[in-house]
PDB file of C-alpha atoms in Angstrom:
ATOM      1  CA  UNK A   1     266.169  84.656 210.043  1.00 43.00           C
ATOM      2  CA  UNK A   2     264.540  82.117 207.893  1.00 41.00           C
ATOM      3  CA  UNK A   3     262.040  83.676 205.461  1.00 39.00           C
ATOM      4  CA  UNK A   4     259.532  81.666 203.479  1.00 38.00           C
ATOM      5  CA  UNK A   5     260.096  77.945 203.150  1.00 40.00           C
ATOM      6  CA  UNK A   6     258.606  77.827 199.676  1.00 38.00           C
ATOM      7  CA  UNK A   7     257.673  80.131 196.835  1.00 35.00           C
ATOM      8  CA  UNK A   8     253.984  79.903 197.795  1.00 36.00           C
ATOM      9  CA  UNK A   9     252.828  80.471 201.336  1.00 38.00           C
ATOM     10  CA  UNK A  10     249.155  80.220 202.311  1.00 39.00           C
ATOM     11  CA  UNK A  11     246.858  82.916 203.572  1.00 39.00           C
ATOM     12  CA  UNK A  12     246.634  83.216 207.343  1.00 42.00           C
ATOM     13  CA  UNK A  13     243.655  85.497 207.457  1.00 42.00           C
ATOM     14  CA  UNK A  14     241.683  83.128 205.278  1.00 43.00           C
ATOM     15  CA  UNK A  15     242.876  79.931 206.872  1.00 46.00           C
ATOM     16  CA  UNK A  16     241.931  81.108 210.317  1.00 41.00           C
ATOM     17  CA  UNK A  17     238.623  82.690 209.393  1.00 40.00           C
ATOM     18  CA  UNK A  18     236.902  80.927 206.520  1.00 39.00           C
ATOM     19  CA  UNK A  19     236.199  77.240 205.978  1.00 37.00           C
ATOM     20  CA  UNK A  20     237.039  77.345 202.267  1.00 33.00           C
ATOM     21  CA  UNK A  21     240.702  77.710 203.104  1.00 37.00           C
ATOM     22  CA  UNK A  22     240.795  76.597 206.716  1.00 36.00           C
ATOM     23  CA  UNK A  23     243.527  74.518 208.250  1.00 38.00           C
ATOM     24  CA  UNK A  24     243.580  71.105 206.673  1.00 35.00           C
ATOM     25  CA  UNK A  25     241.305  72.216 203.815  1.00 36.00           C
ATOM     26  CA  UNK A  26     241.820  70.270 200.642  1.00 37.00           C
ATOM     27  CA  UNK A  27     241.425  71.275 197.032  1.00 40.00           C
ATOM     28  CA  UNK A  28     238.245  70.486 195.027  1.00 44.00           C
ATOM     29  CA  UNK A  29     236.906  66.937 195.261  1.00 42.00           C
ATOM     30  CA  UNK A  30     238.390  65.737 191.992  1.00 43.00           C
ATOM     31  CA  UNK A  31     241.903  66.686 193.109  1.00 45.00           C
ATOM     32  CA  UNK A  32     242.727  63.807 195.465  1.00 48.00           C
ATOM     33  CA  UNK A  33     246.079  63.666 197.296  1.00 47.00           C
ATOM     34  CA  UNK A  34     247.515  61.241 194.731  1.00 51.00           C
ATOM     35  CA  UNK A  35     245.781  62.777 191.726  1.00 61.00           C
ATOM     36  CA  UNK A  36     247.870  64.052 188.827  1.00 73.00           C
ATOM     37  CA  UNK A  37     244.899  65.868 187.303  1.00 82.00           C
ATOM     38  CA  UNK A  38     245.148  69.612 186.778  1.00 85.00           C
ATOM     39  CA  UNK A  39     242.420  71.517 188.608  1.00 81.00           C
ATOM     40  CA  UNK A  40     241.010  74.855 187.440  1.00 84.00           C
ATOM     41  CA  UNK A  41     239.204  76.934 190.056  1.00 79.00           C
ATOM     42  CA  UNK A  42     236.965  79.183 187.997  1.00 81.00           C
ATOM     43  CA  UNK A  43     236.934  82.930 188.514  1.00 77.00           C
ATOM     44  CA  UNK A  44     234.074  84.000 190.751  1.00 73.00           C
ATOM     45  CA  UNK A  45     233.347  80.469 191.973  1.00 78.00           C
ATOM     46  CA  UNK A  46     234.280  81.447 195.523  1.00 77.00           C
ATOM     47  CA  UNK A  47     232.486  84.600 196.618  1.00 79.00           C
ATOM     48  CA  UNK A  48     234.043  87.233 198.921  1.00 84.00           C
ATOM     49  CA  UNK A  49     233.069  87.063 202.569  1.00 89.00           C
ATOM     50  CA  UNK A  50     233.132  89.628 205.351  1.00 91.00           C
ATOM     51  CA  UNK A  51     236.217  89.559 207.542  1.00 91.00           C
ATOM     52  CA  UNK A  52     235.697  88.286 211.091  1.00 91.00           C
ATOM     53  CA  UNK A  53     235.077  91.138 213.545  1.00 91.00           C
ATOM     54  CA  UNK A  54     237.347  89.600 216.188  1.00 91.00           C
ATOM     55  CA  UNK A  55     240.339  89.526 213.815  1.00 93.00           C
ATOM     56  CA  UNK A  56     239.823  92.696 211.783  1.00 95.00           C
ATOM     57  CA  UNK A  57     239.002  96.336 212.424  1.00 95.00           C
ATOM     58  CA  UNK A  58     236.929  98.102 209.770  1.00 94.00           C
ATOM     59  CA  UNK A  59     235.511  96.810 206.504  1.00 94.00           C
ATOM     60  CA  UNK A  60     237.399  93.810 205.107  1.00 95.00           C
ATOM     61  CA  UNK A  61     236.393  91.400 202.318  1.00 94.00           C
ATOM     62  CA  UNK A  62     238.103  88.030 201.950  1.00 92.00           C
ATOM     63  CA  UNK A  63     237.839  85.927 198.792  1.00 90.00           C
ATOM     64  CA  UNK A  64     239.297  82.412 199.080  1.00 86.00           C
ATOM     65  CA  UNK A  65     241.362  81.464 196.029  1.00 86.00           C
ATOM     66  CA  UNK A  66     242.663  77.953 196.727  1.00 83.00           C
ATOM     67  CA  UNK A  67     242.945  75.529 199.616  1.00 75.00           C
ATOM     68  CA  UNK A  68     245.800  73.210 200.465  1.00 74.00           C
ATOM     69  CA  UNK A  69     246.041  70.120 198.251  1.00 76.00           C
ATOM     70  CA  UNK A  70     247.981  67.342 199.976  1.00 78.00           C
ATOM     71  CA  UNK A  71     250.875  66.869 200.217  1.00 82.00           C
ATOM     72  CA  UNK A  72     251.143  70.663 199.902  1.00 82.00           C
ATOM     73  CA  UNK A  73     250.322  72.830 202.928  1.00 83.00           C
ATOM     74  CA  UNK A  74     249.824  76.103 201.053  1.00 85.00           C
ATOM     75  CA  UNK A  75     246.629  78.058 200.449  1.00 79.00           C
ATOM     76  CA  UNK A  76     245.821  81.588 199.364  1.00 86.00           C
ATOM     77  CA  UNK A  77     243.202  84.235 198.961  1.00 86.00           C
ATOM     78  CA  UNK A  78     242.413  87.788 197.943  1.00 92.00           C
ATOM     79  CA  UNK A  79     241.825  90.297 200.740  1.00 94.00           C
ATOM     80  CA  UNK A  80     240.494  93.859 200.332  1.00 95.00           C
ATOM     81  CA  UNK A  81     240.734  96.416 203.143  1.00 95.00           C
ATOM     82  CA  UNK A  82     238.738  99.646 202.972  1.00 95.00           C
ATOM     83  CA  UNK A  83     240.500 102.833 204.197  1.00 94.00           C
ATOM     84  CA  UNK A  84     241.392 102.526 207.878  1.00 94.00           C
ATOM     85  CA  UNK A  85     240.746  98.769 208.004  1.00 95.00           C
ATOM     86  CA  UNK A  86     243.431  96.446 209.337  1.00 97.00           C
ATOM     87  CA  UNK A  87     244.103  93.030 210.831  1.00 96.00           C
ATOM     88  CA  UNK A  88     244.682  92.351 214.513  1.00 95.00           C
ATOM     89  CA  UNK A  89     248.218  91.726 215.722  1.00 96.00           C
ATOM     90  CA  UNK A  90     249.267  88.223 214.715  1.00 92.00           C
ATOM     91  CA  UNK A  91     252.209  86.071 213.663  1.00 92.00           C
ATOM     92  CA  UNK A  92     252.734  83.211 211.195  1.00 88.00           C
ATOM     93  CA  UNK A  93     254.436  79.949 212.090  1.00 87.00           C
ATOM     94  CA  UNK A  94     256.100  79.587 208.687  1.00 89.00           C
ATOM     95  CA  UNK A  95     255.797  83.125 207.274  1.00 90.00           C
ATOM     96  CA  UNK A  96     253.648  84.876 204.702  1.00 92.00           C
ATOM     97  CA  UNK A  97     253.907  86.581 201.309  1.00 95.00           C
ATOM     98  CA  UNK A  98     251.625  89.475 200.335  1.00 96.00           C
ATOM     99  CA  UNK A  99     251.340  90.397 196.642  1.00 96.00           C
ATOM    100  CA  UNK A 100     249.803  93.869 196.512  1.00 96.00           C
ATOM    101  CA  UNK A 101     247.390  94.172 193.583  1.00 94.00           C
ATOM    102  CA  UNK A 102     245.748  97.547 194.271  1.00 93.00           C
ATOM    103  CA  UNK A 103     245.862 100.583 196.501  1.00 93.00           C
ATOM    104  CA  UNK A 104     248.088 101.629 199.393  1.00 94.00           C
ATOM    105  CA  UNK A 105     248.649  99.694 202.602  1.00 95.00           C
ATOM    106  CA  UNK A 106     250.479  99.849 205.913  1.00 97.00           C
ATOM    107  CA  UNK A 107     252.326  97.165 207.873  1.00 97.00           C
ATOM    108  CA  UNK A 108     254.049  97.237 211.249  1.00 95.00           C
ATOM    109  CA  UNK A 109     256.060  94.730 213.252  1.00 94.00           C
ATOM    110  CA  UNK A 110     255.924  94.909 217.043  1.00 92.00           C
ATOM    111  CA  UNK A 111     258.185  97.734 218.219  1.00 88.00           C
ATOM    112  CA  UNK A 112     258.966  98.860 214.668  1.00 90.00           C
ATOM    113  CA  UNK A 113     257.769 101.742 212.476  1.00 92.00           C
ATOM    114  CA  UNK A 114     254.687 101.633 210.291  1.00 94.00           C
ATOM    115  CA  UNK A 115     255.822 101.056 206.707  1.00 95.00           C
ATOM    116  CA  UNK A 116     253.841 101.877 203.578  1.00 95.00           C
ATOM    117  CA  UNK A 117     253.514  99.667 200.498  1.00 95.00           C
ATOM    118  CA  UNK A 118     251.838 100.104 197.131  1.00 94.00           C
ATOM    119  CA  UNK A 119     250.350  98.280 194.161  1.00 92.00           C
ATOM    120  CA  UNK A 120     252.982  96.002 192.634  1.00 93.00           C
ATOM    121  CA  UNK A 121     254.970  95.598 195.863  1.00 95.00           C
ATOM    122  CA  UNK A 122     255.599  92.203 197.474  1.00 95.00           C
ATOM    123  CA  UNK A 123     255.746  92.031 201.270  1.00 96.00           C
ATOM    124  CA  UNK A 124     257.638  89.098 202.820  1.00 96.00           C
ATOM    125  CA  UNK A 125     256.828  88.431 206.481  1.00 94.00           C
ATOM    126  CA  UNK A 126     259.265  86.134 208.339  1.00 93.00           C
ATOM    127  CA  UNK A 127     258.078  83.349 210.649  1.00 91.00           C
ATOM    128  CA  UNK A 128     257.182  84.308 214.208  1.00 90.00           C
ATOM    129  CA  UNK A 129     257.156  88.081 213.705  1.00 93.00           C
ATOM    130  CA  UNK A 130     254.297  89.819 215.544  1.00 94.00           C
ATOM    131  CA  UNK A 131     252.737  92.309 213.131  1.00 96.00           C
ATOM    132  CA  UNK A 132     249.586  93.775 211.599  1.00 97.00           C
ATOM    133  CA  UNK A 133     248.775  94.962 208.086  1.00 97.00           C
ATOM    134  CA  UNK A 134     245.900  96.697 206.333  1.00 96.00           C
ATOM    135  CA  UNK A 135     244.891  99.718 204.290  1.00 95.00           C
ATOM    136  CA  UNK A 136     246.213 103.223 204.745  1.00 94.00           C
ATOM    137  CA  UNK A 137     243.966 105.853 206.316  1.00 92.00           C
ATOM    138  CA  UNK A 138     242.928 107.310 202.952  1.00 89.00           C
ATOM    139  CA  UNK A 139     243.144 104.456 200.429  1.00 92.00           C
ATOM    140  CA  UNK A 140     241.748 100.972 200.154  1.00 93.00           C
ATOM    141  CA  UNK A 141     244.208  98.130 199.564  1.00 95.00           C
ATOM    142  CA  UNK A 142     243.952  94.660 198.020  1.00 95.00           C
ATOM    143  CA  UNK A 143     246.541  91.908 198.250  1.00 96.00           C
ATOM    144  CA  UNK A 144     246.912  88.224 197.503  1.00 94.00           C
ATOM    145  CA  UNK A 145     248.151  86.514 200.664  1.00 93.00           C
ATOM    146  CA  UNK A 146     249.855  83.134 200.532  1.00 92.00           C
ATOM    147  CA  UNK A 147     251.014  81.117 203.518  1.00 88.00           C
ATOM    148  CA  UNK A 148     251.979  77.639 204.669  1.00 86.00           C
ATOM    149  CA  UNK A 149     250.853  75.563 207.631  1.00 78.00           C
ATOM    150  CA  UNK A 150     253.036  73.793 210.159  1.00 76.00           C
ATOM    151  CA  UNK A 151     251.583  70.910 212.167  1.00 75.00           C
ATOM    152  CA  UNK A 152     248.087  71.899 211.116  1.00 70.00           C
ATOM    153  CA  UNK A 153     248.398  75.545 212.203  1.00 74.00           C
ATOM    154  CA  UNK A 154     249.535  78.729 210.501  1.00 74.00           C
ATOM    155  CA  UNK A 155     248.591  81.813 212.550  1.00 81.00           C
ATOM    156  CA  UNK A 156     248.674  82.975 216.144  1.00 88.00           C
ATOM    157  CA  UNK A 157     246.102  85.732 216.660  1.00 89.00           C
ATOM    158  CA  UNK A 158     246.628  88.398 219.306  1.00 93.00           C
ATOM    159  CA  UNK A 159     245.062  91.668 220.445  1.00 94.00           C
ATOM    160  CA  UNK A 160     243.517  94.187 218.062  1.00 94.00           C
ATOM    161  CA  UNK A 161     245.432  97.205 216.787  1.00 95.00           C
ATOM    162  CA  UNK A 162     244.180 100.247 218.706  1.00 93.00           C
ATOM    163  CA  UNK A 163     243.159 103.466 216.995  1.00 93.00           C
ATOM    164  CA  UNK A 164     246.063 105.168 218.759  1.00 91.00           C
ATOM    165  CA  UNK A 165     248.572 102.657 217.390  1.00 93.00           C
ATOM    166  CA  UNK A 166     247.120 102.938 213.894  1.00 94.00           C
ATOM    167  CA  UNK A 167     246.946 106.751 213.957  1.00 91.00           C
ATOM    168  CA  UNK A 168     250.731 107.113 214.092  1.00 88.00           C
ATOM    169  CA  UNK A 169     250.945 106.210 210.410  1.00 89.00           C
ATOM    170  CA  UNK A 170     254.147 106.164 208.341  1.00 88.00           C
ATOM    171  CA  UNK A 171     254.377 109.977 208.436  1.00 58.00           C
ATOM    172  CA  UNK A 172     255.255 109.763 212.139  1.00 45.00           C
ATOM    173  CA  UNK A 173     258.089 107.300 211.500  1.00 40.00           C
ATOM    174  CA  UNK A 174     261.246 107.256 209.450  1.00 38.00           C
ATOM    175  CA  UNK A 175     259.412 105.529 206.590  1.00 39.00           C
ATOM    176  CA  UNK A 176     258.109 108.488 204.513  1.00 40.00           C
ATOM    177  CA  UNK A 177     255.349 108.274 201.972  1.00 37.00           C
ATOM    178  CA  UNK A 178     256.489 107.710 198.420  1.00 41.00           C
ATOM    179  CA  UNK A 179     256.154 110.931 196.393  1.00 41.00           C
ATOM    180  CA  UNK A 180     253.120 110.991 194.105  1.00 38.00           C
ATOM    181  CA  UNK A 181     252.160 107.439 195.082  1.00 40.00           C
ATOM    182  CA  UNK A 182     250.368 107.947 198.374  1.00 40.00           C
ATOM    183  CA  UNK A 183     247.038 108.197 196.576  1.00 43.00           C
ATOM    184  CA  UNK A 184     244.933 109.252 194.383  1.00 42.00           C
ATOM    185  CA  UNK A 185     243.676 112.107 192.393  1.00 46.00           C
ATOM    186  CA  UNK A 186     246.550 114.546 192.944  1.00 45.00           C
ATOM    187  CA  UNK A 187     248.096 113.847 189.542  1.00 45.00           C
ATOM    188  CA  UNK A 188     244.944 114.775 187.624  1.00 44.00           C
ATOM    189  CA  UNK A 189     244.452 118.343 188.980  1.00 45.00           C
ATOM    190  CA  UNK A 190     248.057 119.197 188.105  1.00 49.00           C
ATOM    191  CA  UNK A 191     247.456 117.964 184.569  1.00 66.00           C
ATOM    192  CA  UNK A 192     244.265 120.029 184.337  1.00 68.00           C
ATOM    193  CA  UNK A 193     246.035 123.098 185.648  1.00 71.00           C
ATOM    194  CA  UNK A 194     248.889 122.665 183.200  1.00 71.00           C
ATOM    195  CA  UNK A 195     246.536 122.231 180.258  1.00 73.00           C
ATOM    196  CA  UNK A 196     243.707 124.646 181.067  1.00 69.00           C
ATOM    197  CA  UNK A 197     244.988 126.912 183.859  1.00 70.00           C
ATOM    198  CA  UNK A 198     245.567 129.947 181.625  1.00 74.00           C
ATOM    199  CA  UNK A 199     242.421 129.411 179.583  1.00 82.00           C
ATOM    200  CA  UNK A 200     239.899 128.656 182.363  1.00 79.00           C
ATOM    201  CA  UNK A 201     241.442 129.329 185.793  1.00 82.00           C
ATOM    202  CA  UNK A 202     238.125 129.205 187.689  1.00 83.00           C
ATOM    203  CA  UNK A 203     237.205 125.768 186.333  1.00 84.00           C
ATOM    204  CA  UNK A 204     240.663 124.532 187.261  1.00 78.00           C
ATOM    205  CA  UNK A 205     240.359 125.988 190.767  1.00 82.00           C
ATOM    206  CA  UNK A 206     236.981 124.331 191.329  1.00 84.00           C
ATOM    207  CA  UNK A 207     238.320 121.025 190.018  1.00 79.00           C
ATOM    208  CA  UNK A 208     241.408 121.164 192.236  1.00 77.00           C
ATOM    209  CA  UNK A 209     239.906 122.553 195.423  1.00 80.00           C
ATOM    210  CA  UNK A 210     236.326 121.279 195.409  1.00 85.00           C
ATOM    211  CA  UNK A 211     236.246 118.046 193.401  1.00 83.00           C
ATOM    212  CA  UNK A 212     239.651 116.509 194.123  1.00 78.00           C
ATOM    213  CA  UNK A 213     240.489 118.475 197.262  1.00 76.00           C
ATOM    214  CA  UNK A 214     237.152 118.067 199.058  1.00 81.00           C
ATOM    215  CA  UNK A 215     234.641 115.651 197.515  1.00 85.00           C
ATOM    216  CA  UNK A 216     237.087 112.800 196.840  1.00 83.00           C
ATOM    217  CA  UNK A 217     238.535 113.176 200.341  1.00 80.00           C
ATOM    218  CA  UNK A 218     235.254 113.017 202.258  1.00 81.00           C
ATOM    219  CA  UNK A 219     235.221 109.934 204.532  1.00 74.00           C
ATOM    220  CA  UNK A 220     231.496 109.193 204.130  1.00 78.00           C
ATOM    221  CA  UNK A 221     232.324 107.121 201.018  1.00 80.00           C
ATOM    222  CA  UNK A 222     235.497 105.147 200.473  1.00 82.00           C
ATOM    223  CA  UNK A 223     237.548 105.991 197.401  1.00 84.00           C
ATOM    224  CA  UNK A 224     236.696 102.540 196.092  1.00 86.00           C
ATOM    225  CA  UNK A 225     232.997 103.368 196.176  1.00 89.00           C
ATOM    226  CA  UNK A 226     233.580 106.840 194.734  1.00 91.00           C
ATOM    227  CA  UNK A 227     235.463 105.252 191.842  1.00 92.00           C
ATOM    228  CA  UNK A 228     232.545 102.904 191.121  1.00 92.00           C
ATOM    229  CA  UNK A 229     230.079 105.809 191.234  1.00 94.00           C
ATOM    230  CA  UNK A 230     232.255 107.899 188.922  1.00 94.00           C
ATOM    231  CA  UNK A 231     232.847 105.109 186.402  1.00 94.00           C
ATOM    232  CA  UNK A 232     229.128 104.325 186.357  1.00 95.00           C
ATOM    233  CA  UNK A 233     228.205 107.977 185.781  1.00 95.00           C
ATOM    234  CA  UNK A 234     230.718 108.338 182.954  1.00 95.00           C
ATOM    235  CA  UNK A 235     229.446 105.200 181.205  1.00 95.00           C
ATOM    236  CA  UNK A 236     225.795 106.189 181.629  1.00 94.00           C
ATOM    237  CA  UNK A 237     226.537 109.633 180.197  1.00 94.00           C
ATOM    238  CA  UNK A 238     228.582 108.282 177.316  1.00 93.00           C
ATOM    239  CA  UNK A 239     231.638 110.262 178.471  1.00 92.00           C
ATOM    240  CA  UNK A 240     234.331 107.834 177.359  1.00 90.00           C
ATOM    241  CA  UNK A 241     237.099 110.455 177.067  1.00 91.00           C
ATOM    242  CA  UNK A 242     237.447 110.621 180.863  1.00 90.00           C
ATOM    243  CA  UNK A 243     236.868 106.886 181.332  1.00 94.00           C
ATOM    244  CA  UNK A 244     240.476 105.597 180.955  1.00 92.00           C
ATOM    245  CA  UNK A 245     241.731 107.826 183.765  1.00 89.00           C
ATOM    246  CA  UNK A 246     238.962 106.778 186.137  1.00 92.00           C
ATOM    247  CA  UNK A 247     239.231 103.092 185.238  1.00 94.00           C
ATOM    248  CA  UNK A 248     242.907 103.199 186.210  1.00 90.00           C
ATOM    249  CA  UNK A 249     242.124 105.086 189.420  1.00 88.00           C
ATOM    250  CA  UNK A 250     239.415 102.582 190.241  1.00 89.00           C
ATOM    251  CA  UNK A 251     242.005  99.797 190.035  1.00 88.00           C
ATOM    252  CA  UNK A 252     244.311 101.782 192.339  1.00 85.00           C
ATOM    253  CA  UNK A 253     241.423 102.290 194.757  1.00 84.00           C
ATOM    254  CA  UNK A 254     240.774  98.547 195.074  1.00 83.00           C
ATOM    255  CA  UNK A 255     238.192  97.813 192.360  1.00 87.00           C
ATOM    256  CA  UNK A 256     239.201  94.695 190.449  1.00 88.00           C
ATOM    257  CA  UNK A 257     239.220  94.384 186.669  1.00 90.00           C
ATOM    258  CA  UNK A 258     236.547  91.682 186.913  1.00 90.00           C
ATOM    259  CA  UNK A 259     234.315  93.987 188.975  1.00 91.00           C
ATOM    260  CA  UNK A 260     234.672  96.818 186.466  1.00 93.00           C
ATOM    261  CA  UNK A 261     233.826  94.523 183.535  1.00 93.00           C
ATOM    262  CA  UNK A 262     230.787  93.240 185.417  1.00 94.00           C
ATOM    263  CA  UNK A 263     229.743  96.836 186.146  1.00 94.00           C
ATOM    264  CA  UNK A 264     229.772  97.614 182.432  1.00 95.00           C
ATOM    265  CA  UNK A 265     227.816  94.426 181.693  1.00 95.00           C
ATOM    266  CA  UNK A 266     225.215  95.348 184.300  1.00 95.00           C
ATOM    267  CA  UNK A 267     224.908  98.889 182.927  1.00 95.00           C
ATOM    268  CA  UNK A 268     224.094  97.583 179.450  1.00 94.00           C
ATOM    269  CA  UNK A 269     220.574  96.858 180.717  1.00 95.00           C
ATOM    270  CA  UNK A 270     220.131 100.299 182.295  1.00 94.00           C
ATOM    271  CA  UNK A 271     221.978 102.836 180.155  1.00 92.00           C
ATOM    272  CA  UNK A 272     221.862 101.073 176.783  1.00 94.00           C
ATOM    273  CA  UNK A 273     223.885  98.629 174.737  1.00 95.00           C
ATOM    274  CA  UNK A 274     225.792 101.217 172.636  1.00 95.00           C
ATOM    275  CA  UNK A 275     227.162 102.988 175.732  1.00 94.00           C
ATOM    276  CA  UNK A 276     228.137  99.693 177.319  1.00 93.00           C
ATOM    277  CA  UNK A 277     229.878  98.490 174.156  1.00 96.00           C
ATOM    278  CA  UNK A 278     231.767 101.786 173.876  1.00 95.00           C
ATOM    279  CA  UNK A 279     232.791 101.500 177.517  1.00 93.00           C
ATOM    280  CA  UNK A 280     233.948  97.877 177.221  1.00 95.00           C
ATOM    281  CA  UNK A 281     236.118  98.827 174.241  1.00 94.00           C
ATOM    282  CA  UNK A 282     237.751 101.562 176.323  1.00 93.00           C
ATOM    283  CA  UNK A 283     238.195  99.179 179.255  1.00 93.00           C
ATOM    284  CA  UNK A 284     239.837  96.535 177.082  1.00 93.00           C
ATOM    285  CA  UNK A 285     242.309  99.096 175.760  1.00 93.00           C
ATOM    286  CA  UNK A 286     242.952 100.453 179.253  1.00 91.00           C
ATOM    287  CA  UNK A 287     243.513  97.057 180.880  1.00 88.00           C
ATOM    288  CA  UNK A 288     245.646  95.455 178.178  1.00 85.00           C
ATOM    289  CA  UNK A 289     249.186  94.562 179.314  1.00 75.00           C
TER     290      UNK A 289
END
């Protein structure tokens, strides 16, 4: 089966839903079809938008990245799914590439098992394959999606994924979860227990069972939002020792580096410049390649 016809494929969800990367959309005005000028689309110049309710289930944010610039037919965007959110069933005329930048997601082709993917994975979807993709039940997921049009079209949208179909999950198939990658805070309690279990067993028990075992798992807030709350509280309290761990977890839970930097900038006006400067120094060290 033919896979992707080029290294870059444009985003179906964006092309079909948002005018900034809709079918036939061109690049910025100064990039004409015959132009040889290099175009820079500045970070943050295209704000995220809410995913269309008739093509998504749950909370989905779509940020257009670039539209097709003739003679190219490719476009792309950044899509974030909150836990439990997913696309409707659909197929791509030319295919699609998903570059997973944060969190844990699920994907399923019609009649096949639900497969799990993680930050750093690349998902290649062949042309014409009926499928859906989105976040896992317990973790948000962000990916860059790139796709190409054919004859002015790129996606065929179908029925929504039912709760029953989604609830099967990868655990009910032959595609098991990856050990220690499914999510989240499980690594930290084991580290706490190893370090402090003999010295302060009750504190370790409360941390494991109440904080990470209960509070972080409550569905009333997504893990993405809990990460933002936790990072904000640590910065406001000047608790930078715990900040690197939670900055990394925030990235895994779907918070972007740009959002975390902006959070620190915003907090400078509310919790004080020294705390914000200390936090940005920690963030720079944490995020460096």
